Amino acid sequence: DETKALLNRCLEDLQIQSYFQPGELLFVERDILCPDGEVVRPDRVIQKNDSTIIIDFKTGKMDDKHKAQLEKYKDKLSQLGYKNVKAVLIYIEIQQIEEV
């Protein structure tokens, strides 16, 4: 119940809601085989306007490792031909959004 309440509070945020619009979802939690053989698995990838947006959800404290992970995802999706790739970290517990 506590986790459900936390997620519901998080989804009440208008900026976070903007990443959950109908028709924008490309894939969720899907393994992506990259040209170098590495497999990455972003939490959520959407197509919004002319951009591909990677969204990763985190719990706990903000950490530079999270940014590095998203930078890697951006690089890999760009190599696969996705255009104008952006990334967003959403810290669930503190309801903080950070563009990477």
Short mmCIF file of C-alpha atoms in Angstrom, two decimals:
data_model
loop_
_atom_site.label_atom_id
_atom_site.label_comp_id
_atom_site.label_asym_id
_atom_site.label_seq_id
_atom_site.Cartn_x
_atom_site.Cartn_y
_atom_site.Cartn_z
CA ASP A 1 0.00 0.00 0.00
CA GLU A 2 2.86 2.37 0.82
CA THR A 3 4.53 1.79 -2.55
CA LYS A 4 1.25 2.20 -4.38
CA ALA A 5 0.59 5.50 -2.59
CA LEU A 6 4.11 6.71 -3.45
CA LEU A 7 3.63 5.90 -7.13
CA ASN A 8 0.22 7.56 -7.20
CA ARG A 9 1.70 10.75 -5.70
CA CYS A 10 4.48 10.64 -8.26
CA LEU A 11 2.01 10.28 -11.13
CA GLU A 12 0.03 13.30 -9.92
CA ASP A 13 2.94 15.51 -10.98
CA LEU A 14 2.03 17.18 -14.29
CA GLN A 15 5.56 16.96 -15.67
CA ILE A 16 5.73 13.24 -14.93
CA GLN A 17 2.26 12.77 -16.43
CA SER A 18 3.58 14.26 -19.66
CA TYR A 19 5.69 11.11 -20.16
CA PHE A 20 2.61 8.88 -20.04
CA GLN A 21 0.50 10.15 -22.94
CA PRO A 22 -1.42 7.74 -25.20
CA GLY A 23 0.26 6.92 -28.49
CA GLU A 24 3.78 7.92 -27.47
CA LEU A 25 5.08 4.66 -26.01
CA LEU A 26 7.69 2.80 -28.04
CA PHE A 27 8.62 0.17 -25.47
CA VAL A 28 8.95 -0.59 -21.76
CA GLU A 29 11.66 -2.72 -20.11
CA ARG A 30 12.78 -4.23 -23.39
CA ASP A 31 16.27 -5.62 -23.99
CA ILE A 32 18.04 -3.74 -26.77
CA LEU A 33 20.91 -5.47 -28.54
CA CYS A 34 23.44 -2.81 -29.52
CA PRO A 35 25.88 -2.92 -32.46
CA ASP A 36 28.78 -3.66 -30.09
CA GLY A 37 26.95 -6.69 -28.65
CA GLU A 38 26.00 -5.03 -25.37
CA VAL A 39 22.41 -5.35 -24.18
CA VAL A 40 20.77 -2.37 -22.46
CA ARG A 41 17.30 -2.17 -20.90
CA PRO A 42 15.83 1.29 -20.35
CA ASP A 43 12.71 1.51 -18.18
CA ARG A 44 10.62 3.39 -20.74
CA VAL A 45 11.19 4.83 -24.22
CA ILE A 46 8.70 7.16 -25.86
CA GLN A 47 8.44 9.12 -29.09
CA LYS A 48 7.34 12.68 -28.37
CA ASN A 49 7.14 15.21 -31.17
CA ASP A 50 10.44 14.78 -33.06
CA SER A 51 12.34 13.30 -30.11
CA THR A 52 12.99 9.90 -28.65
CA ILE A 53 12.92 10.14 -24.86
CA ILE A 54 14.43 7.57 -22.51
CA ILE A 55 12.90 7.56 -19.04
CA ASP A 56 14.51 5.77 -16.14
CA PHE A 57 12.97 5.52 -12.68
CA LYS A 58 15.14 5.50 -9.59
CA THR A 59 14.60 5.14 -5.88
CA GLY A 60 16.90 6.46 -3.20
CA LYS A 61 19.37 9.30 -3.50
CA MET A 62 20.48 11.06 -6.65
CA ASP A 63 23.73 9.63 -7.97
CA ASP A 64 26.04 10.58 -10.84
CA LYS A 65 26.09 6.88 -11.83
CA HIS A 66 22.45 7.27 -12.85
CA LYS A 67 23.36 10.09 -15.23
CA ALA A 68 26.18 8.01 -16.70
CA GLN A 69 23.77 5.12 -17.27
CA LEU A 70 21.35 7.40 -19.13
CA GLU A 71 24.17 8.92 -21.21
CA LYS A 72 25.09 5.39 -22.28
CA TYR A 73 21.47 4.63 -23.20
CA LYS A 74 21.31 7.85 -25.25
CA ASP A 75 24.50 6.93 -27.09
CA LYS A 76 23.32 3.39 -27.82
CA LEU A 77 19.91 4.47 -29.14
CA SER A 78 21.56 7.13 -31.31
CA GLN A 79 23.85 4.45 -32.77
CA LEU A 80 20.73 2.43 -33.61
CA GLY A 81 19.34 5.33 -35.65
CA TYR A 82 16.95 6.96 -33.20
CA LYS A 83 16.87 10.73 -33.76
CA ASN A 84 17.12 13.58 -31.24
CA VAL A 85 17.54 11.25 -28.26
CA LYS A 86 16.94 12.77 -24.84
CA ALA A 87 16.87 11.19 -21.38
CA VAL A 88 15.10 11.86 -18.12
CA LEU A 89 15.69 10.48 -14.64
CA ILE A 90 12.65 10.35 -12.36
CA TYR A 91 13.43 9.89 -8.69
CA ILE A 92 10.23 8.37 -7.36
CA GLU A 93 10.65 8.92 -3.63
CA ILE A 94 11.59 12.58 -3.84
CA GLN A 95 9.53 13.24 -6.98
CA GLN A 96 12.47 14.91 -8.69
CA ILE A 97 12.92 15.00 -12.44
CA GLU A 98 16.36 15.46 -13.93
CA GLU A 99 17.06 15.83 -17.62
CA VAL A 100 20.29 14.21 -18.74
#
